[in-house]
Short mmCIF file of C-alpha atoms in Angstrom, two decimals:
data_model
loop_
_atom_site.label_atom_id
_atom_site.label_comp_id
_atom_site.label_asym_id
_atom_site.label_seq_id
_atom_site.Cartn_x
_atom_site.Cartn_y
_atom_site.Cartn_z
CA MET A 1 9.95 84.02 -90.13
CA LEU A 2 8.47 80.56 -90.26
CA ALA A 3 11.84 79.04 -89.24
CA LYS A 4 12.17 81.63 -86.24
CA SER A 5 8.63 80.31 -85.17
CA LEU A 6 9.60 76.76 -85.34
CA VAL A 7 12.86 77.17 -83.64
CA ALA A 8 10.85 79.12 -80.75
CA LEU A 9 8.42 76.11 -80.53
CA ALA A 10 11.16 73.69 -80.50
CA VAL A 11 12.94 75.53 -77.73
CA ALA A 12 9.77 75.91 -75.68
CA MET A 13 9.01 72.13 -75.95
CA LEU A 14 12.49 71.24 -74.81
CA LEU A 15 12.12 73.72 -71.55
CA GLY A 16 8.85 72.11 -70.77
CA CYS A 17 10.09 68.52 -70.97
CA ALA A 18 13.39 69.53 -68.73
CA SER A 19 11.40 70.19 -65.63
CA SER A 20 9.92 66.90 -64.83
CA PRO A 21 7.64 66.31 -61.77
CA GLU A 22 10.35 64.30 -60.13
CA ASN A 23 13.07 66.55 -60.53
CA ASP A 24 10.65 69.36 -59.07
CA SER A 25 9.83 67.17 -55.96
CA VAL A 26 13.61 66.37 -55.39
CA ILE A 27 14.22 70.25 -55.47
CA MET A 28 11.28 71.15 -53.25
CA LYS A 29 12.72 68.51 -50.63
CA ASN A 30 16.08 69.66 -50.68
CA ASP A 31 14.75 73.45 -50.35
CA ALA A 32 12.58 72.31 -47.31
CA VAL A 33 15.40 70.66 -45.74
CA GLU A 34 17.59 73.74 -46.37
CA ASP A 35 14.72 76.15 -45.06
CA TYR A 36 14.75 73.80 -42.08
CA ILE A 37 18.51 74.35 -41.19
CA LYS A 38 18.10 77.92 -41.32
CA VAL A 39 14.89 78.28 -39.31
CA SER A 40 15.97 75.76 -36.45
CA GLU A 41 19.35 77.34 -36.35
CA LEU A 42 21.15 74.17 -36.22
CA LYS A 43 24.40 74.35 -34.69
CA GLN A 44 27.28 73.66 -37.34
CA ILE A 45 30.14 71.79 -36.15
CA ASP A 46 33.59 71.06 -37.84
CA ALA A 47 34.10 67.51 -36.78
CA VAL A 48 32.24 64.38 -35.35
CA ARG A 49 34.07 62.16 -33.20
CA LYS A 50 32.35 58.86 -33.64
CA ARG A 51 31.88 56.35 -30.96
CA GLY A 52 31.19 52.94 -32.44
CA GLU A 53 29.77 52.36 -36.02
CA LEU A 54 28.27 55.35 -37.80
CA HIS A 55 24.89 54.46 -39.69
CA HIS A 56 23.15 56.35 -42.34
CA THR A 57 19.61 57.26 -43.16
CA VAL A 58 19.10 58.89 -46.22
CA VAL A 59 16.83 62.24 -46.08
CA THR A 60 17.39 63.13 -49.79
CA GLU A 61 20.52 62.67 -52.14
CA ASN A 62 21.94 65.86 -50.61
CA TYR A 63 21.27 65.12 -47.01
CA ILE A 64 21.90 62.29 -44.58
CA ILE A 65 21.42 61.76 -40.99
CA LEU A 66 24.29 59.87 -39.15
CA LYS A 67 24.11 58.35 -36.08
CA ASP A 68 26.39 56.78 -33.65
CA GLN A 69 25.73 55.02 -30.11
CA ARG A 70 25.11 58.49 -28.47
CA SER A 71 24.17 61.30 -30.95
CA ALA A 72 22.71 62.07 -34.36
CA TYR A 73 24.28 64.51 -37.16
CA LEU A 74 22.96 66.01 -40.32
CA ALA A 75 25.44 65.61 -43.03
CA THR A 76 25.18 67.81 -46.24
CA PHE A 77 27.10 66.86 -49.57
CA ARG A 78 28.41 69.41 -51.92
CA GLN A 79 26.37 67.66 -54.84
CA ARG A 80 24.00 64.75 -54.94
CA CYS A 81 25.46 61.53 -53.60
CA ARG A 82 24.28 58.72 -55.99
CA GLU A 83 26.59 56.22 -54.10
CA LEU A 84 23.99 56.20 -51.04
CA VAL A 85 21.78 53.67 -53.11
CA GLU A 86 24.27 51.64 -54.74
CA ARG A 87 25.29 48.31 -53.11
CA GLU A 88 29.06 48.60 -53.52
CA VAL A 89 30.33 50.83 -50.95
CA THR A 90 32.67 53.69 -52.15
CA PRO A 91 35.63 53.68 -49.56
CA ASP A 92 35.85 56.79 -47.43
CA LEU A 93 38.47 59.36 -47.39
CA ARG A 94 39.39 60.33 -43.81
CA HIS A 95 42.60 61.39 -42.08
CA ASP A 96 41.60 59.78 -38.82
CA LEU A 97 39.38 56.91 -38.39
CA ASN A 98 37.60 58.19 -35.10
CA ILE A 99 36.90 61.62 -36.59
CA LEU A 100 34.58 62.74 -39.23
CA ARG A 101 35.45 66.28 -40.53
CA ALA A 102 33.26 68.45 -42.54
CA ARG A 103 35.15 69.78 -46.08
CA PHE A 104 37.86 67.23 -45.93
CA ASP A 105 36.41 63.72 -45.57
CA THR A 106 33.98 61.63 -47.41
CA TYR A 107 30.96 59.25 -46.59
CA ARG A 108 30.61 56.59 -49.12
CA GLY A 109 32.63 58.49 -51.34
CA CYS A 110 30.99 61.71 -51.36
CA ARG A 111 32.73 64.96 -49.88
CA ILE A 112 30.78 66.16 -46.81
CA GLN A 113 30.16 69.88 -46.99
CA HIS A 114 28.54 70.73 -43.69
CA LEU A 115 27.78 68.70 -40.31
CA TYR A 116 25.07 69.86 -37.95
CA GLU A 117 24.21 68.39 -34.43
CA ILE A 118 20.73 67.31 -34.37
CA THR A 119 18.26 65.75 -31.70
CA GLU A 120 16.23 62.57 -32.41
CA GLY A 121 13.11 64.72 -32.73
CA GLN A 122 14.94 67.02 -35.30
CA ALA A 123 15.91 63.76 -37.11
CA THR A 124 12.42 62.61 -37.21
CA GLU A 125 11.23 65.96 -38.69
CA LEU A 126 14.06 65.97 -41.21
CA LEU A 127 13.22 62.44 -42.49
CA ASP A 128 9.30 63.47 -42.80
CA LEU A 129 10.42 66.43 -45.16
CA GLY A 130 12.56 63.96 -47.24
CA GLU A 131 9.75 61.79 -47.75
CA LYS A 132 6.86 64.32 -48.54
CA PRO A 133 6.37 64.64 -52.42
#
């Protein structure tokens, strides 16, 4: 009986430590961005024809805003993209240098799951969602 109680106590302590405030904050930010996508009914697109250089701004490890000379896009990744914060750039996998495709191409080595067209105002709102704790 005492052994079962000790095991239960150990499991409870491990579960308590597994959910750190930092992880909860990241999850909340990702959930907020997902909710924004649904509520704003962002237009999902299959490909982006880039004009000039693409620059990115990190919203969270799962979401970035891509901008070229004319437009802004929200890119979502299948999983967290840790390569966004590294100094060494991971090469992209693309079938066409002037087109960035969802589901097939990568950005900084991370596979893009979805692409959405956004306005400058929506980009600002998304960045605000990513910054809030």
